[in-house]
mmCIF file of C-alpha atoms in Angstrom:
data_model
loop_
_atom_site.group_PDB
_atom_site.id
_atom_site.type_symbol
_atom_site.label_atom_id
_atom_site.label_comp_id
_atom_site.label_asym_id
_atom_site.label_seq_id
_atom_site.Cartn_x
_atom_site.Cartn_y
_atom_site.Cartn_z
ATOM 1 C CA MET A 135 182.788 175.934 300.863
ATOM 2 C CA PHE A 136 184.029 172.477 299.958
ATOM 3 C CA ARG A 137 186.621 170.359 301.894
ATOM 4 C CA GLU A 138 189.457 168.241 300.710
ATOM 5 C CA HIS A 139 188.140 164.823 299.544
ATOM 6 C CA ASP A 140 184.664 166.054 298.640
ATOM 7 C CA VAL A 141 183.336 164.829 295.354
ATOM 8 C CA VAL A 142 182.132 167.525 293.136
ATOM 9 C CA ARG A 143 181.066 168.148 289.497
ATOM 10 C CA LEU A 144 181.787 170.672 286.895
ATOM 11 C CA LYS A 145 178.879 173.345 286.295
ATOM 12 C CA HIS A 146 180.365 173.945 282.768
ATOM 13 C CA GLY A 147 182.720 172.237 280.290
ATOM 14 C CA VAL A 148 186.435 173.019 280.373
ATOM 15 C CA SER A 149 188.640 172.671 277.281
ATOM 16 C CA ALA A 150 192.070 170.788 277.342
ATOM 17 C CA GLU A 151 193.792 173.976 276.802
ATOM 18 C CA ASP A 152 191.987 176.084 279.580
ATOM 19 C CA PRO A 153 194.437 178.221 281.615
ATOM 20 C CA GLN A 154 192.815 176.936 284.906
ATOM 21 C CA ARG A 155 194.784 173.595 284.115
ATOM 22 C CA TRP A 156 198.059 172.819 285.719
ATOM 23 C CA PRO A 157 200.949 172.854 283.331
ATOM 24 C CA ASP A 158 202.679 169.420 282.542
ATOM 25 C CA VAL A 159 199.635 167.536 283.778
ATOM 26 C CA PRO A 160 197.906 165.372 281.163
ATOM 27 C CA SER A 161 194.558 166.888 280.129
ATOM 28 C CA THR A 162 191.432 166.145 277.970
ATOM 29 C CA ALA A 163 188.506 168.274 277.492
ATOM 30 C CA LEU A 164 185.919 167.808 280.397
ATOM 31 C CA GLN A 165 182.128 168.203 280.041
ATOM 32 C CA ALA A 166 179.631 169.909 282.400
ATOM 33 C CA GLY A 167 178.745 167.250 284.944
ATOM 34 C CA THR A 168 182.182 165.470 285.023
ATOM 35 C CA ARG A 169 183.084 164.350 288.529
ATOM 36 C CA GLY A 170 186.201 165.087 290.269
ATOM 37 C CA THR A 171 187.868 165.153 293.922
ATOM 38 C CA VAL A 172 188.806 168.242 295.779
ATOM 39 C CA VAL A 173 192.515 167.799 296.559
ATOM 40 C CA ILE A 174 193.589 171.050 298.037
ATOM 41 C CA VAL A 175 191.661 173.962 299.460
ATOM 42 C CA TYR A 176 192.800 177.462 299.260
ATOM 43 C CA GLU A 177 191.470 180.087 301.762
ATOM 44 C CA ASN A 178 192.166 183.508 300.447
ATOM 45 C CA GLY A 179 189.913 185.268 303.132
ATOM 46 C CA PRO A 180 186.470 185.125 304.427
ATOM 47 C CA GLY A 181 184.313 183.715 301.627
ATOM 48 C CA ASP A 182 187.071 183.560 299.060
ATOM 49 C CA HIS A 183 188.212 180.054 298.379
ATOM 50 C CA ALA A 184 189.752 178.193 295.458
ATOM 51 C CA TYR A 185 190.058 174.464 295.045
ATOM 52 C CA GLU A 186 192.388 172.160 293.267
ATOM 53 C CA VAL A 187 190.133 169.447 291.706
ATOM 54 C CA GLU A 188 191.518 166.238 290.277
ATOM 55 C CA PHE A 189 189.530 164.420 287.448
ATOM 56 C CA VAL A 190 190.545 160.766 286.727
ATOM 57 C CA ALA A 191 189.571 158.085 284.065
ATOM 58 C CA ALA A 192 188.147 154.724 284.846
ATOM 59 C CA ASP A 193 191.566 153.280 285.033
ATOM 60 C CA GLY A 194 192.729 155.746 287.666
ATOM 61 C CA SER A 195 194.871 157.982 285.367
ATOM 62 C CA THR A 196 194.520 161.855 285.721
ATOM 63 C CA VAL A 197 192.703 163.433 282.968
ATOM 64 C CA GLY A 198 192.756 167.007 284.458
ATOM 65 C CA LEU A 199 193.891 168.975 287.504
ATOM 66 C CA LEU A 200 192.175 172.273 287.765
ATOM 67 C CA THR A 201 192.236 175.311 290.030
ATOM 68 C CA LEU A 202 188.569 176.227 290.320
ATOM 69 C CA THR A 203 186.266 178.414 292.469
ATOM 70 C CA ASP A 204 182.668 178.016 293.896
ATOM 71 C CA SER A 205 181.263 179.217 290.588
ATOM 72 C CA ASP A 206 182.805 176.303 288.690
ATOM 73 C CA ILE A 207 181.704 173.274 290.859
ATOM 74 C CA GLU A 208 178.764 171.963 292.832
ATOM 75 C CA SER A 209 178.375 169.310 295.382
ATOM 76 C CA VAL A 210 177.563 165.727 294.344
ATOM 77 C CA GLY A 211 175.040 164.191 296.707
#
């Protein structure tokens, strides 16, 4: 399980039109290995978690905000 503010990376690429993305948030295609930060943790029951992960550009602008699961992300570290 990940916690808020954990830095994670994508296990797979995500297209700019992927349904996991939040509507009305600017987005670009993200490649496997792209780093992001967990901003919200949803606990749906024992062993069942989902995460809102924000991905930002070097200038600090958001390039993606995705709802992901443990199978989508891995720890950086």
